[in-house]
Amino acid sequence: MRLSFVRIIVTSFAMFSIFFGAGNFILPPYLGKLAGEHWLLVSIGFCISAVLIPILGIFVQARLQGSVLDFGRKIHPFVGVLLGGLLYGICLVFPMPRTASVSYEMISASFDGEIPSWLMYLFYIIYFFLVGYLCYQRNKVLDVLGKYLTPIMIGVILLLIIRAIFLQGEVEISSFDKPFGQGLLEGYQTYDAMASIIIGGVITASLFLDNSLDKRQIKHLTIYAGMGSGLLLFITYTGFIYTGASQGGNFLEVNQRVLLLSLITKHVLGSMGGLLLSIAVSISCFTTAVGIITGGADFFKALTRGDEHTYRIFVTVLCIYSAIIAPFGVDFIIKIAYPVLVLFYPTVIVLIFLHLLPSYLASKHVFRIVSVVTFLTSIPIFLEQLDIHVIEIPFPFHEYGLSWILPALWAWITTVIIEKTVLNIKK
């Protein structure tokens, strides 16, 4: 049976909706405002770390057709468990509460006056109750996300971007010294490279529930959906960054990401547009929360060799945790997450690329050495984010936050050459 075009579109929409969460809405406009005249260069950097690498991560999962455990297993089975735990831990600890925080702050920004604190807590309780409910009904996740919620969200996003293009504003002078590098690093805050390993697993696991598809069709459908969702992400990010660059000059004093997005939307689309965007943001954040919590609960269920009851317990615990952390707010969550992302993101990126290489260029030794070198050379950048300056980093591209690239490339080339030399000597 051939894959239908409608099936590919629905799955692409579902994948896009899981990718496109809280940070994906609030980061690009603020980044565009700071980028000013260099908005295009910033967009390229941002889309490399927030579109290209995540979609390559989807391709890796389509190839593996396994869980997150398989992603790190080529280094060592224990590392597969450890890396899977780290990926889920980071994606659950930081982005999940942030989805609710962004939703609430967007909705509250649409109203004048102060909202009672009890109403905020009630919102978070209802939000994660609904997230938990849909996680329990996971066989319906792709249909609900792809057929109903995502088309509404995409429609509002495109309306805002198109209106901003025609409502030409004055682009301010950039406040960035290194726009490409700063765009690249800001893309880390979307969590999409890490989330792609989880999302790929969620999509393939959901597709395996459909008995009409075989393994080959699931692989192709995941790849096509990855390309479709990548195109949507690219259009959305570039459009949002341009919107921030062209309209941000009207709000020079605003330094809060959520507030800036709300004000730009009201300026471009009017008060009704602000309400529509609040709805779109809430849908986006909700779908991301469902996708990641579903994947997280599945991972911990498999790790503990549990049953469906174990899965439901994990979903409940994760929803309760997120409801407790969400009231601390968006800016607090972003601030504490950034150093952690700088430390682990490069290793995830390197593993994605190694998985895409043929086996004779990416043996177990290559995986182990390159990943260790990448992690070690990321530690000084991590310490700098904590304002701890222990050593001067001698590697090129440090000013872009990419000082790990050349050591990782050197480790890969050297290890491959040594392996081939030793193999030839044995022969």
Short mmCIF file of C-alpha atoms in Angstrom, two decimals, residues 21-409:
data_model
loop_
_atom_site.label_atom_id
_atom_site.label_comp_id
_atom_site.label_asym_id
_atom_site.label_seq_id
_atom_site.Cartn_x
_atom_site.Cartn_y
_atom_site.Cartn_z
CA GLY A 21 6.23 24.71 21.59
CA ALA A 22 6.68 27.58 23.99
CA GLY A 23 10.22 28.63 23.11
CA ASN A 24 9.54 28.40 19.39
CA PHE A 25 6.94 31.16 19.71
CA ILE A 26 8.69 33.56 22.08
CA LEU A 27 12.36 33.24 21.08
CA PRO A 28 12.40 34.30 17.36
CA PRO A 29 10.58 37.69 17.68
CA TYR A 30 12.79 38.81 20.57
CA LEU A 31 15.86 37.53 18.69
CA GLY A 32 14.72 39.48 15.61
CA LYS A 33 14.33 42.66 17.63
CA LEU A 34 17.92 42.38 18.89
CA ALA A 35 19.21 41.28 15.46
CA GLY A 36 17.78 44.31 13.65
CA GLU A 37 19.51 44.77 10.29
CA HIS A 38 21.26 41.39 10.65
CA TRP A 39 17.99 39.46 10.95
CA LEU A 40 18.77 37.24 7.95
CA LEU A 41 22.18 36.18 9.26
CA VAL A 42 20.66 35.48 12.68
CA SER A 43 17.88 33.47 10.99
CA ILE A 44 20.44 31.25 9.25
CA GLY A 45 22.23 30.49 12.52
CA PHE A 46 18.98 29.92 14.38
CA CYS A 47 17.59 27.60 11.70
CA ILE A 48 20.75 25.47 11.66
CA SER A 49 20.42 24.59 15.35
CA ALA A 50 16.60 24.72 15.52
CA VAL A 51 15.58 23.20 12.13
CA LEU A 52 18.38 21.41 10.26
CA ILE A 53 19.86 19.44 13.15
CA PRO A 54 16.46 18.45 14.65
CA ILE A 55 15.23 17.16 11.29
CA LEU A 56 18.44 15.15 10.93
CA GLY A 57 17.59 13.76 14.38
CA ILE A 58 14.21 12.64 13.01
CA PHE A 59 16.01 10.92 10.13
CA VAL A 60 18.20 9.10 12.67
CA GLN A 61 15.17 7.84 14.57
CA ALA A 62 13.48 6.79 11.30
CA ARG A 63 16.59 4.77 10.54
CA LEU A 64 16.87 3.24 14.03
CA GLN A 65 13.10 2.71 14.49
CA GLY A 66 13.78 2.25 18.16
CA SER A 67 13.63 4.11 21.43
CA VAL A 68 15.93 6.79 22.84
CA LEU A 69 17.98 3.95 24.35
CA ASP A 70 19.16 3.00 20.84
CA PHE A 71 20.49 6.51 20.23
CA GLY A 72 23.40 6.11 22.66
CA ARG A 73 23.74 2.34 22.62
CA LYS A 74 26.59 2.38 20.10
CA ILE A 75 28.79 4.04 22.71
CA HIS A 76 27.79 1.57 25.44
CA PRO A 77 24.45 0.10 26.60
CA PHE A 78 24.80 1.93 29.92
CA VAL A 79 25.49 5.19 28.08
CA GLY A 80 22.30 4.60 26.09
CA VAL A 81 20.34 4.49 29.34
CA LEU A 82 22.23 7.46 30.81
CA LEU A 83 21.88 9.57 27.67
CA GLY A 84 18.20 8.69 27.33
CA GLY A 85 17.63 9.69 30.94
CA LEU A 86 19.46 12.99 30.38
CA LEU A 87 17.52 13.80 27.21
CA TYR A 88 14.18 13.12 28.82
CA GLY A 89 15.25 14.72 32.07
CA ILE A 90 16.29 17.99 30.40
CA CYS A 91 13.25 18.08 28.11
CA LEU A 92 10.88 17.34 30.99
CA VAL A 93 12.46 19.49 33.69
CA PHE A 94 12.70 22.73 31.66
CA PRO A 95 10.43 22.88 28.56
CA MET A 96 7.39 21.19 30.09
CA PRO A 97 6.69 23.79 32.82
CA ARG A 98 7.62 26.50 30.31
CA THR A 99 4.81 25.47 27.96
CA ALA A 100 2.24 26.32 30.62
CA SER A 101 4.08 29.50 31.73
CA VAL A 102 4.13 30.88 28.18
CA SER A 103 0.46 30.02 27.65
CA TYR A 104 -0.58 31.76 30.85
CA GLU A 105 1.60 34.84 30.28
CA MET A 106 0.30 35.24 26.72
CA ILE A 107 -3.32 34.98 27.85
CA SER A 108 -2.81 37.31 30.84
CA ALA A 109 -1.09 39.88 28.58
CA SER A 110 -4.32 40.06 26.55
CA PHE A 111 -6.21 41.43 29.55
CA ASP A 112 -5.86 44.77 31.31
CA GLY A 113 -5.33 44.82 35.05
CA GLU A 114 -3.86 42.32 37.49
CA ILE A 115 -5.13 38.74 37.50
CA PRO A 116 -5.60 37.09 40.93
CA SER A 117 -2.91 34.55 41.80
CA TRP A 118 -5.47 31.83 42.53
CA LEU A 119 -6.64 32.09 38.93
CA MET A 120 -3.07 31.47 37.74
CA TYR A 121 -2.79 28.29 39.82
CA LEU A 122 -6.21 27.14 38.60
CA PHE A 123 -5.06 27.63 35.00
CA TYR A 124 -1.98 25.46 35.54
CA ILE A 125 -4.00 22.71 37.22
CA ILE A 126 -6.55 22.60 34.37
CA TYR A 127 -3.80 22.82 31.73
CA PHE A 128 -1.86 19.79 32.99
CA PHE A 129 -5.04 17.87 33.74
CA LEU A 130 -5.94 18.13 30.03
CA VAL A 131 -2.36 17.27 29.02
CA GLY A 132 -2.50 14.16 31.19
CA TYR A 133 -5.87 13.14 29.77
CA LEU A 134 -4.61 13.23 26.16
CA CYS A 135 -1.43 11.39 27.20
CA TYR A 136 -3.67 8.60 28.53
CA GLN A 137 -5.39 8.50 25.11
CA ARG A 138 -2.10 8.29 23.20
CA ASN A 139 -3.53 6.26 20.33
CA LYS A 140 -5.39 9.45 19.37
CA VAL A 141 -2.38 11.79 19.65
CA LEU A 142 -1.45 12.02 15.95
CA ASP A 143 -5.02 12.48 14.73
CA VAL A 144 -5.90 15.12 17.33
CA LEU A 145 -2.68 17.06 16.74
CA GLY A 146 -2.46 16.71 12.97
CA LYS A 147 -6.12 17.06 11.94
CA TYR A 148 -7.52 19.60 14.37
CA LEU A 149 -5.13 21.61 16.54
CA THR A 150 -2.15 22.25 14.26
CA PRO A 151 -4.01 23.69 11.21
CA ILE A 152 -5.56 26.33 13.51
CA MET A 153 -2.16 27.19 14.95
CA ILE A 154 -0.43 27.41 11.55
CA GLY A 155 -3.21 29.64 10.20
CA VAL A 156 -2.76 32.21 12.98
CA ILE A 157 1.04 32.14 12.66
CA LEU A 158 0.96 32.74 8.90
CA LEU A 159 -1.59 35.54 9.33
CA LEU A 160 0.74 37.34 11.74
CA ILE A 161 3.82 36.92 9.54
CA ILE A 162 2.11 37.97 6.29
CA ARG A 163 0.52 41.00 7.96
CA ALA A 164 3.90 42.04 9.44
CA ILE A 165 5.54 41.84 5.99
CA PHE A 166 3.01 44.27 4.51
CA LEU A 167 3.01 46.51 7.61
CA GLN A 168 6.60 47.56 6.96
CA GLY A 169 8.37 48.89 10.04
CA GLU A 170 11.77 50.48 10.55
CA VAL A 171 14.51 47.91 11.14
CA GLU A 172 16.78 49.03 13.98
CA ILE A 173 20.58 48.79 14.15
CA SER A 174 21.67 45.38 15.42
CA SER A 175 22.82 45.00 19.03
CA PHE A 176 24.67 41.76 18.16
CA ASP A 177 28.45 41.59 17.66
CA LYS A 178 28.31 38.09 16.18
CA PRO A 179 24.78 37.65 14.79
CA PHE A 180 25.31 34.20 13.26
CA GLY A 181 26.74 32.70 16.44
CA GLN A 182 24.15 34.31 18.67
CA GLY A 183 21.37 33.02 16.44
CA LEU A 184 22.91 29.55 16.54
CA LEU A 185 23.16 29.51 20.34
CA GLU A 186 19.66 30.89 20.80
CA GLY A 187 18.40 27.94 18.77
CA TYR A 188 19.53 25.69 21.63
CA GLN A 189 16.72 27.15 23.74
CA THR A 190 14.12 25.50 21.50
CA TYR A 191 15.43 22.10 22.75
CA ASP A 192 14.56 20.75 19.31
CA ALA A 193 17.80 18.83 18.63
CA MET A 194 17.31 16.94 21.89
CA ALA A 195 13.56 16.72 21.43
CA SER A 196 13.94 15.32 17.89
CA ILE A 197 15.24 12.03 19.30
CA ILE A 198 12.21 11.85 21.58
CA ILE A 199 9.72 13.08 18.97
CA GLY A 200 11.01 10.62 16.37
CA GLY A 201 10.40 7.84 18.88
CA VAL A 202 6.91 9.14 19.72
CA ILE A 203 5.95 9.35 16.03
CA THR A 204 7.27 5.91 15.11
CA ALA A 205 5.71 4.33 18.23
CA SER A 206 2.34 5.90 17.34
CA LEU A 207 2.65 4.72 13.74
CA PHE A 208 3.45 1.17 14.88
CA LEU A 209 -0.01 1.12 16.50
CA ASP A 210 -1.43 1.33 12.96
CA ASN A 211 -1.46 -2.25 11.70
CA SER A 212 -1.89 -1.09 8.10
CA LEU A 213 1.74 0.14 7.92
CA ASP A 214 4.85 -2.03 7.72
CA LYS A 215 8.34 -1.05 8.93
CA ARG A 216 9.45 0.29 5.55
CA GLN A 217 6.37 2.51 5.23
CA ILE A 218 6.82 3.79 8.78
CA LYS A 219 10.43 4.72 7.98
CA HIS A 220 9.45 6.58 4.80
CA LEU A 221 6.48 8.30 6.43
CA THR A 222 8.67 9.50 9.31
CA ILE A 223 11.26 10.89 6.88
CA TYR A 224 8.65 12.64 4.71
CA ALA A 225 6.96 14.07 7.79
CA GLY A 226 10.37 15.26 9.03
CA MET A 227 10.98 17.15 5.80
CA GLY A 228 7.45 18.62 5.86
CA SER A 229 7.68 19.75 9.47
CA GLY A 230 11.20 21.13 8.82
CA LEU A 231 9.87 23.30 6.01
CA LEU A 232 7.10 24.63 8.27
CA LEU A 233 9.63 25.33 11.05
CA PHE A 234 11.94 27.19 8.65
CA ILE A 235 9.14 29.40 7.30
CA THR A 236 7.83 30.13 10.78
CA TYR A 237 11.19 30.94 12.39
CA THR A 238 12.40 33.14 9.56
CA GLY A 239 9.05 34.94 9.45
CA PHE A 240 8.98 35.49 13.20
CA ILE A 241 12.57 36.78 13.28
CA TYR A 242 11.78 39.22 10.48
CA THR A 243 8.60 40.27 12.30
CA GLY A 244 10.64 41.02 15.42
CA ALA A 245 13.23 42.96 13.38
CA SER A 246 10.67 45.05 11.50
CA GLN A 247 8.25 45.69 14.37
CA GLY A 248 10.52 45.52 17.43
CA GLY A 249 11.56 49.15 17.00
CA ASN A 250 8.11 50.16 18.23
CA PHE A 251 8.86 48.53 21.60
CA LEU A 252 12.51 49.35 22.33
CA GLU A 253 12.05 49.33 26.10
CA VAL A 254 10.45 45.87 26.25
CA ASN A 255 12.87 43.16 27.38
CA GLN A 256 10.43 40.34 28.18
CA ARG A 257 9.98 37.79 25.43
CA VAL A 258 6.33 36.95 26.03
CA LEU A 259 5.31 40.59 26.47
CA LEU A 260 7.12 41.60 23.26
CA LEU A 261 5.33 38.91 21.24
CA SER A 262 1.99 39.99 22.69
CA LEU A 263 2.59 43.70 21.95
CA ILE A 264 3.80 43.04 18.39
CA THR A 265 0.74 40.91 17.71
CA LYS A 266 -1.64 43.58 18.98
CA HIS A 267 0.21 46.19 16.91
CA VAL A 268 0.06 44.09 13.74
CA LEU A 269 -3.32 42.33 14.07
CA GLY A 270 -5.19 44.43 16.66
CA SER A 271 -6.69 43.26 19.95
CA MET A 272 -8.54 40.39 18.28
CA GLY A 273 -5.26 39.24 16.77
CA GLY A 274 -3.72 39.21 20.23
CA LEU A 275 -6.49 36.91 21.42
CA LEU A 276 -6.04 34.64 18.38
CA LEU A 277 -2.31 34.38 18.98
CA SER A 278 -2.91 33.55 22.64
CA ILE A 279 -5.07 30.66 21.47
CA ALA A 280 -2.41 29.56 18.95
CA VAL A 281 0.34 29.74 21.59
CA SER A 282 -1.75 27.71 24.02
CA ILE A 283 -2.39 25.05 21.35
CA SER A 284 1.31 24.97 20.46
CA CYS A 285 2.45 24.64 24.04
CA PHE A 286 -0.23 22.05 24.78
CA THR A 287 0.72 19.81 21.86
CA THR A 288 4.40 19.95 22.78
CA ALA A 289 3.64 19.03 26.40
CA VAL A 290 1.56 16.05 25.24
CA GLY A 291 4.29 14.81 22.88
CA ILE A 292 7.21 15.05 25.30
CA ILE A 293 5.38 13.74 28.37
CA THR A 294 4.07 10.79 26.32
CA GLY A 295 7.61 9.98 25.20
CA GLY A 296 9.02 10.48 28.69
CA ALA A 297 6.47 8.20 30.33
CA ASP A 298 7.06 5.54 27.65
CA PHE A 299 10.82 5.74 28.25
CA PHE A 300 10.61 5.34 32.01
CA LYS A 301 8.00 2.62 31.62
CA ALA A 302 10.38 0.61 29.39
CA LEU A 303 13.29 1.34 31.72
CA THR A 304 11.42 -0.08 34.71
CA ARG A 305 9.84 -2.88 32.64
CA GLY A 306 6.45 -1.66 33.70
CA ASP A 307 2.97 -2.01 32.23
CA GLU A 308 0.32 0.52 31.19
CA HIS A 309 -0.35 1.27 34.85
CA THR A 310 3.30 2.33 35.24
CA TYR A 311 2.96 4.58 32.20
CA ARG A 312 -0.05 6.34 33.76
CA ILE A 313 1.79 6.84 37.06
CA PHE A 314 4.69 8.52 35.26
CA VAL A 315 2.31 10.77 33.28
CA THR A 316 0.60 11.82 36.51
CA VAL A 317 3.89 12.53 38.32
CA LEU A 318 5.26 14.56 35.38
CA CYS A 319 2.08 16.63 35.12
CA ILE A 320 2.09 17.37 38.87
CA TYR A 321 5.78 18.40 38.77
CA SER A 322 5.21 20.72 35.80
CA ALA A 323 2.21 22.34 37.49
CA ILE A 324 4.41 23.11 40.52
CA ILE A 325 7.32 24.63 38.53
CA ALA A 326 5.28 26.58 35.93
CA PRO A 327 4.32 29.50 38.26
CA PHE A 328 8.01 30.55 38.53
CA GLY A 329 7.67 32.07 35.04
CA VAL A 330 9.28 31.92 31.60
CA ASP A 331 12.37 34.09 32.15
CA PHE A 332 13.39 32.14 35.27
CA ILE A 333 13.12 28.78 33.48
CA ILE A 334 15.13 30.05 30.47
CA LYS A 335 17.85 31.48 32.72
CA ILE A 336 18.49 28.26 34.65
CA ALA A 337 18.27 26.05 31.54
CA TYR A 338 20.81 27.82 29.32
CA PRO A 339 24.08 26.53 30.92
CA VAL A 340 22.75 22.96 30.91
CA LEU A 341 21.93 23.19 27.21
CA VAL A 342 25.38 24.58 26.35
CA LEU A 343 26.95 21.57 28.11
CA PHE A 344 24.93 18.73 26.53
CA TYR A 345 23.72 20.09 23.19
CA PRO A 346 27.03 19.68 21.30
CA THR A 347 27.27 15.98 22.24
CA VAL A 348 23.72 15.36 21.01
CA ILE A 349 24.50 17.17 17.74
CA VAL A 350 27.65 15.07 17.20
CA LEU A 351 25.79 11.81 17.89
CA ILE A 352 23.10 12.77 15.36
CA PHE A 353 25.71 13.28 12.65
CA LEU A 354 27.57 10.07 13.55
CA HIS A 355 24.35 8.05 13.28
CA LEU A 356 23.86 9.36 9.74
CA LEU A 357 27.29 8.15 8.61
CA PRO A 358 27.88 4.66 7.16
CA SER A 359 29.07 2.12 9.72
CA TYR A 360 32.65 1.96 8.37
CA LEU A 361 33.03 5.68 9.23
CA ALA A 362 31.27 5.48 12.58
CA SER A 363 32.29 2.42 14.55
CA LYS A 364 31.79 1.99 18.28
CA HIS A 365 35.28 3.36 18.91
CA VAL A 366 34.49 6.45 16.83
CA PHE A 367 31.26 7.01 18.73
CA ARG A 368 33.02 6.72 22.09
CA ILE A 369 36.04 8.91 21.37
CA VAL A 370 34.24 11.67 19.46
CA SER A 371 31.44 11.96 22.02
CA VAL A 372 33.92 12.12 24.93
CA VAL A 373 36.05 14.78 23.20
CA THR A 374 32.96 16.83 22.36
CA PHE A 375 31.65 16.68 25.92
CA LEU A 376 35.02 17.61 27.45
CA THR A 377 35.50 20.59 25.15
CA SER A 378 31.97 21.81 25.99
CA ILE A 379 32.75 22.03 29.73
CA PRO A 380 34.70 25.35 29.51
CA ILE A 381 31.79 26.96 27.62
CA PHE A 382 29.44 25.66 30.30
CA LEU A 383 31.62 27.17 33.04
CA GLU A 384 31.67 30.50 31.22
CA GLN A 385 27.86 30.54 31.28
CA LEU A 386 28.14 30.20 35.07
CA ASP A 387 30.60 33.12 35.03
CA ILE A 388 33.46 30.81 36.04
CA HIS A 389 36.57 31.57 33.96
CA VAL A 390 39.06 28.81 34.72
CA ILE A 391 41.03 28.59 31.47
CA GLU A 392 41.33 30.51 28.24
CA ILE A 393 39.77 28.43 25.48
CA PRO A 394 42.34 28.08 22.64
CA PHE A 395 40.08 26.59 19.96
CA PRO A 396 38.70 28.53 16.97
CA PHE A 397 35.02 29.57 16.79
CA HIS A 398 34.85 30.03 20.55
CA GLU A 399 33.28 33.45 20.06
CA TYR A 400 30.37 31.66 18.38
CA GLY A 401 30.04 29.06 21.14
CA LEU A 402 31.37 26.42 18.73
CA SER A 403 34.86 25.73 20.10
CA TRP A 404 33.94 22.03 20.30
CA ILE A 405 33.58 21.58 16.52
CA LEU A 406 37.25 21.30 15.47
CA PRO A 407 38.24 18.98 18.35
CA ALA A 408 35.27 16.74 17.51
CA LEU A 409 36.20 16.75 13.81
#
